Amino acid sequence: MSTPALDALLSAVPGLRLLTGPADLEYYGRDWTRRWTPAPLAIAQPSSVDEVQAIVRWARAWTVALVPSGGRTGLSGGAVAANGELVISLERMNRVLDFDPVDRTLSVQAGMPLEAVHDAARDHGLAWPVDFAARGSATIGGAIATNAGGIRVIRYGNTRDWIAGLTVVDGRGEVMHLNRGLVKNSSGYDLRHLFIGAEGTLGVVVEAILRLTEPPPPTRVMLLALPDFSAVLKAFTVLRAGLRLEAFEFFTGVALAHVLEHGAQPPFAGHHPCYAVVEFADVAESGEAAALTAFEQGLVDGWVLDGVIAGSDAQAAQLWRLREGITESLAGHVPYKNDVSVRISALPAFLADAETLIGHAYPQFEVVWFGHIGDGNLHINVIKPEGMAQAEFVQDCERVTRLLADVLERHGGSISAEHGIGLVKKPWLAGTRSDAEIEAMRGIKVALDPDGIMNPGKLLP
Ligand code: MLT
Ligand code: ZN
């Protein structure tokens, strides 16, 4: 396909790889939300920062909207291109640029898959500790764009905590090297942190300096069966006090049933209401001893029903699969996803209110609860009944999201803990952010993207 705008792009960026075939438009125009029909103008696959800059300058001249694109594993529609946008896929910018053993940093291009980042850090005897189930497909640029959290936030924090510098091309077409790997830098606004979690609305993250850390200690993985949500919280409190927790994730028996249907091995004979996957440091078997003590206490007190500690790496991977396989096992149902958070201290009260709301609001739908409960982050997935139209289902779920947003506001929580706002959560941003904050966000957007070409329609209502 040739249009005057695309012809001008190819003359502005000679040699740029540009895809316009229907299969490519479909593939690169959507993310894991699958709610919107992809309709991008074309897909650009630049191979350098200079090419990205030239694309942004062209987009300003031709007033073409741009959608930065990583692995498109997002769940809020942040990477959807459904309105004639040019998708900038960072797929070809996927290399390690530098490793600095003194600074303990790894400089990478933004299109590098998360798993490749982990491998590269490991090759240098270190670790980049942010991790989540989509690690094989998600890119580091996408993780930065959403300030991704995942399964090890409880120990290491979010993506934001592990970024020592960013190179970005902003919506003005300016290349900025933000923070440049400095540990201390008290020189005014830290623009790096504006681009982390901006979902591509301020510019394109093209390179990142990642802060590395010591590899994790030897760990053990334990699965607990628990009678209810309050037992999950009790288990978290007791285990956190006695162990060095690397992860504490929970899911319900309903979630487990989906994963087992997808071929995972059942962990125990019986069915239980809730489960927790717990990974803890185990140096000289002291972790295991403390875990067993807590487990036995839980059995006596009634907040644990059953449990197993993996005896090998393969068994540990099997237990993790029960938690990490949930998203994939639900994907065929195109679930409506909630990704909410409150402070950990607010969890008991929030959970009680949310359970009541969801119980009343969705008597007719199957609801799957899981998530990073140790961080105060819950994923509440609602399953569409077979035969119900997608639009009608989403409308019904959104009616409940409005009520859930009110509950979150009462408990000081967030409508998006780690998936981002994108298109999906935009209507409820105002429950999490004040009018003054949203106005300031709009001002920042105008300063860095004066023509509004960077991922328009996403994040800001
Ligand atoms: C997860 O925790 O598994 C991810 O955030 C994905 C999801 O919520 O489906
Ligand atoms: Zn999650």
mmCIF file of N, CA, C and O in Angstrom, residues 365-403:
data_model
loop_
_atom_site.group_PDB
_atom_site.id
_atom_site.type_symbol
_atom_site.label_atom_id
_atom_site.label_comp_id
_atom_site.label_asym_id
_atom_site.label_seq_id
_atom_site.Cartn_x
_atom_site.Cartn_y
_atom_site.Cartn_z
ATOM 1 N N PHE A 365 -22.223 -14.737 36.683
ATOM 2 C CA PHE A 365 -20.960 -14.981 35.983
ATOM 3 C C PHE A 365 -19.980 -15.731 36.888
ATOM 4 O O PHE A 365 -19.991 -15.564 38.104
ATOM 5 N N GLU A 366 -19.082 -16.465 36.245
ATOM 6 C CA GLU A 366 -17.988 -17.087 36.999
ATOM 7 C C GLU A 366 -16.899 -16.028 37.231
ATOM 8 O O GLU A 366 -16.525 -15.315 36.297
ATOM 9 N N VAL A 367 -16.432 -15.927 38.471
ATOM 10 C CA VAL A 367 -15.409 -14.927 38.791
ATOM 11 C C VAL A 367 -14.159 -15.642 39.297
ATOM 12 O O VAL A 367 -14.244 -16.514 40.164
ATOM 13 N N VAL A 368 -13.017 -15.263 38.728
ATOM 14 C CA VAL A 368 -11.744 -15.918 39.064
ATOM 15 C C VAL A 368 -10.851 -14.898 39.769
ATOM 16 O O VAL A 368 -10.476 -13.883 39.181
ATOM 17 N N TRP A 369 -10.535 -15.180 41.017
ATOM 18 C CA TRP A 369 -9.676 -14.274 41.803
ATOM 19 C C TRP A 369 -8.267 -14.855 41.852
ATOM 20 O O TRP A 369 -8.082 -16.040 42.133
ATOM 21 N N PHE A 370 -7.294 -14.015 41.626
ATOM 22 C CA PHE A 370 -5.894 -14.432 41.821
ATOM 23 C C PHE A 370 -5.044 -13.179 41.924
ATOM 24 O O PHE A 370 -5.556 -12.068 41.804
ATOM 25 N N GLY A 371 -3.733 -13.375 42.135
ATOM 26 C CA GLY A 371 -2.882 -12.203 42.066
ATOM 27 C C GLY A 371 -1.830 -12.120 43.139
ATOM 28 O O GLY A 371 -1.520 -13.080 43.837
ATOM 29 N N HIS A 372 -1.302 -10.906 43.222
ATOM 30 C CA HIS A 372 -0.109 -10.625 44.017
ATOM 31 C C HIS A 372 -0.565 -10.057 45.361
ATOM 32 O O HIS A 372 -0.355 -8.887 45.653
ATOM 33 N N ILE A 373 -1.205 -10.913 46.131
ATOM 34 C CA ILE A 373 -1.895 -10.410 47.328
ATOM 35 C C ILE A 373 -0.891 -9.824 48.319
ATOM 36 O O ILE A 373 -1.217 -8.909 49.069
ATOM 37 N N GLY A 374 0.354 -10.316 48.282
ATOM 38 C CA GLY A 374 1.383 -9.763 49.169
ATOM 39 C C GLY A 374 1.739 -8.321 48.854
ATOM 40 O O GLY A 374 2.355 -7.626 49.669
ATOM 41 N N ASP A 375 1.365 -7.851 47.653
ATOM 42 C CA ASP A 375 1.604 -6.433 47.294
ATOM 43 C C ASP A 375 0.318 -5.623 47.399
ATOM 44 O O ASP A 375 0.286 -4.457 46.987
ATOM 45 N N GLY A 376 -0.777 -6.258 47.831
ATOM 46 C CA GLY A 376 -2.071 -5.567 47.839
ATOM 47 C C GLY A 376 -2.700 -5.504 46.459
ATOM 48 O O GLY A 376 -3.573 -4.676 46.203
ATOM 49 N N ASN A 377 -2.286 -6.388 45.546
ATOM 50 C CA ASN A 377 -2.745 -6.348 44.140
ATOM 51 C C ASN A 377 -3.553 -7.609 43.810
ATOM 52 O O ASN A 377 -3.039 -8.716 43.881
ATOM 53 N N LEU A 378 -4.820 -7.392 43.446
ATOM 54 C CA LEU A 378 -5.699 -8.522 43.106
ATOM 55 C C LEU A 378 -6.108 -8.462 41.650
ATOM 56 O O LEU A 378 -6.420 -7.382 41.131
ATOM 57 N N HIS A 379 -6.136 -9.612 40.992
ATOM 58 C CA HIS A 379 -6.721 -9.719 39.659
ATOM 59 C C HIS A 379 -8.074 -10.405 39.817
ATOM 60 O O HIS A 379 -8.140 -11.542 40.300
ATOM 61 N N ILE A 380 -9.119 -9.695 39.436
ATOM 62 C CA ILE A 380 -10.468 -10.277 39.508
ATOM 63 C C ILE A 380 -10.940 -10.419 38.058
ATOM 64 O O ILE A 380 -11.224 -9.431 37.394
ATOM 65 N N ASN A 381 -10.946 -11.655 37.570
ATOM 66 C CA ASN A 381 -11.312 -11.906 36.171
ATOM 67 C C ASN A 381 -12.740 -12.436 36.113
ATOM 68 O O ASN A 381 -13.083 -13.373 36.843
ATOM 69 N N VAL A 382 -13.538 -11.854 35.242
ATOM 70 C CA VAL A 382 -14.927 -12.280 35.078
ATOM 71 C C VAL A 382 -15.032 -13.019 33.747
ATOM 72 O O VAL A 382 -14.546 -12.540 32.718
ATOM 73 N N ILE A 383 -15.658 -14.193 33.782
ATOM 74 C CA ILE A 383 -15.709 -15.051 32.592
ATOM 75 C C ILE A 383 -17.035 -14.844 31.851
ATOM 76 O O ILE A 383 -18.115 -14.925 32.463
ATOM 77 N N LYS A 384 -16.925 -14.610 30.583
ATOM 78 C CA LYS A 384 -18.129 -14.403 29.754
ATOM 79 C C LYS A 384 -18.858 -15.738 29.563
ATOM 80 O O LYS A 384 -18.249 -16.715 29.143
ATOM 81 N N PRO A 385 -20.171 -15.752 29.885
ATOM 82 C CA PRO A 385 -20.910 -16.999 29.628
ATOM 83 C C PRO A 385 -20.944 -17.286 28.130
ATOM 84 O O PRO A 385 -21.011 -16.352 27.329
ATOM 85 N N GLU A 386 -20.909 -18.560 27.792
ATOM 86 C CA GLU A 386 -20.954 -18.919 26.368
ATOM 87 C C GLU A 386 -22.251 -18.424 25.771
ATOM 88 O O GLU A 386 -23.302 -18.467 26.399
ATOM 89 N N GLY A 387 -22.172 -17.894 24.583
ATOM 90 C CA GLY A 387 -23.380 -17.446 23.894
ATOM 91 C C GLY A 387 -23.698 -15.977 24.151
ATOM 92 O O GLY A 387 -24.510 -15.393 23.437
ATOM 93 N N MET A 388 -23.098 -15.370 25.174
ATOM 94 C CA MET A 388 -23.385 -13.948 25.436
ATOM 95 C C MET A 388 -22.521 -13.085 24.523
ATOM 96 O O MET A 388 -21.338 -13.373 24.315
ATOM 97 N N ALA A 389 -23.129 -12.033 23.962
ATOM 98 C CA ALA A 389 -22.377 -11.151 23.053
ATOM 99 C C ALA A 389 -21.296 -10.422 23.853
ATOM 100 O O ALA A 389 -21.540 -9.992 24.997
ATOM 101 N N GLN A 390 -20.127 -10.259 23.248
ATOM 102 C CA GLN A 390 -18.981 -9.624 23.914
ATOM 103 C C GLN A 390 -19.334 -8.207 24.393
ATOM 104 O O GLN A 390 -19.027 -7.828 25.524
ATOM 105 N N ALA A 391 -20.012 -7.426 23.529
ATOM 106 C CA ALA A 391 -20.314 -6.025 23.873
ATOM 107 C C ALA A 391 -21.241 -5.955 25.081
ATOM 108 O O ALA A 391 -21.044 -5.136 25.990
ATOM 109 N N GLU A 392 -22.222 -6.829 25.110
ATOM 110 C CA GLU A 392 -23.189 -6.842 26.218
ATOM 111 C C GLU A 392 -22.485 -7.246 27.520
ATOM 112 O O GLU A 392 -22.709 -6.664 28.588
ATOM 113 N N PHE A 393 -21.589 -8.221 27.400
ATOM 114 C CA PHE A 393 -20.822 -8.696 28.559
ATOM 115 C C PHE A 393 -19.945 -7.580 29.128
ATOM 116 O O PHE A 393 -19.951 -7.315 30.334
ATOM 117 N N VAL A 394 -19.223 -6.899 28.244
ATOM 118 C CA VAL A 394 -18.327 -5.815 28.694
ATOM 119 C C VAL A 394 -19.147 -4.715 29.361
ATOM 120 O O VAL A 394 -18.773 -4.186 30.418
ATOM 121 N N GLN A 395 -20.290 -4.388 28.759
ATOM 122 C CA GLN A 395 -21.142 -3.334 29.330
ATOM 123 C C GLN A 395 -21.584 -3.708 30.749
ATOM 124 O O GLN A 395 -21.545 -2.886 31.662
ATOM 125 N N ASP A 396 -21.961 -4.957 30.920
ATOM 126 C CA ASP A 396 -22.401 -5.407 32.236
ATOM 127 C C ASP A 396 -21.240 -5.351 33.246
ATOM 128 O O ASP A 396 -21.404 -4.919 34.390
ATOM 129 N N CYS A 397 -20.060 -5.781 32.779
ATOM 130 C CA CYS A 397 -18.888 -5.760 33.675
ATOM 131 C C CYS A 397 -18.513 -4.322 34.037
ATOM 132 O O CYS A 397 -18.121 -4.036 35.173
ATOM 133 N N GLU A 398 -18.647 -3.418 33.076
ATOM 134 C CA GLU A 398 -18.249 -2.028 33.347
ATOM 135 C C GLU A 398 -19.182 -1.368 34.367
ATOM 136 O O GLU A 398 -18.762 -0.511 35.142
ATOM 137 N N ARG A 399 -20.431 -1.799 34.367
ATOM 138 C CA ARG A 399 -21.372 -1.312 35.387
ATOM 139 C C ARG A 399 -20.812 -1.654 36.777
ATOM 140 O O ARG A 399 -20.834 -0.840 37.695
ATOM 141 N N VAL A 400 -20.250 -2.843 36.901
ATOM 142 C CA VAL A 400 -19.702 -3.275 38.189
ATOM 143 C C VAL A 400 -18.362 -2.578 38.465
ATOM 144 O O VAL A 400 -18.053 -2.238 39.610
ATOM 145 N N THR A 401 -17.583 -2.348 37.410
ATOM 146 C CA THR A 401 -16.298 -1.659 37.621
ATOM 147 C C THR A 401 -16.523 -0.275 38.228
ATOM 148 O O THR A 401 -15.739 0.183 39.058
ATOM 149 N N ARG A 402 -17.619 0.357 37.799
ATOM 150 C CA ARG A 402 -17.922 1.678 38.385
ATOM 151 C C ARG A 402 -18.088 1.542 39.900
ATOM 152 O O ARG A 402 -17.571 2.350 40.672
ATOM 153 N N LEU A 403 -18.800 0.505 40.321
ATOM 154 C CA LEU A 403 -19.015 0.291 41.763
ATOM 155 C C LEU A 403 -17.705 -0.103 42.452
ATOM 156 O O LEU A 403 -17.406 0.344 43.564
#
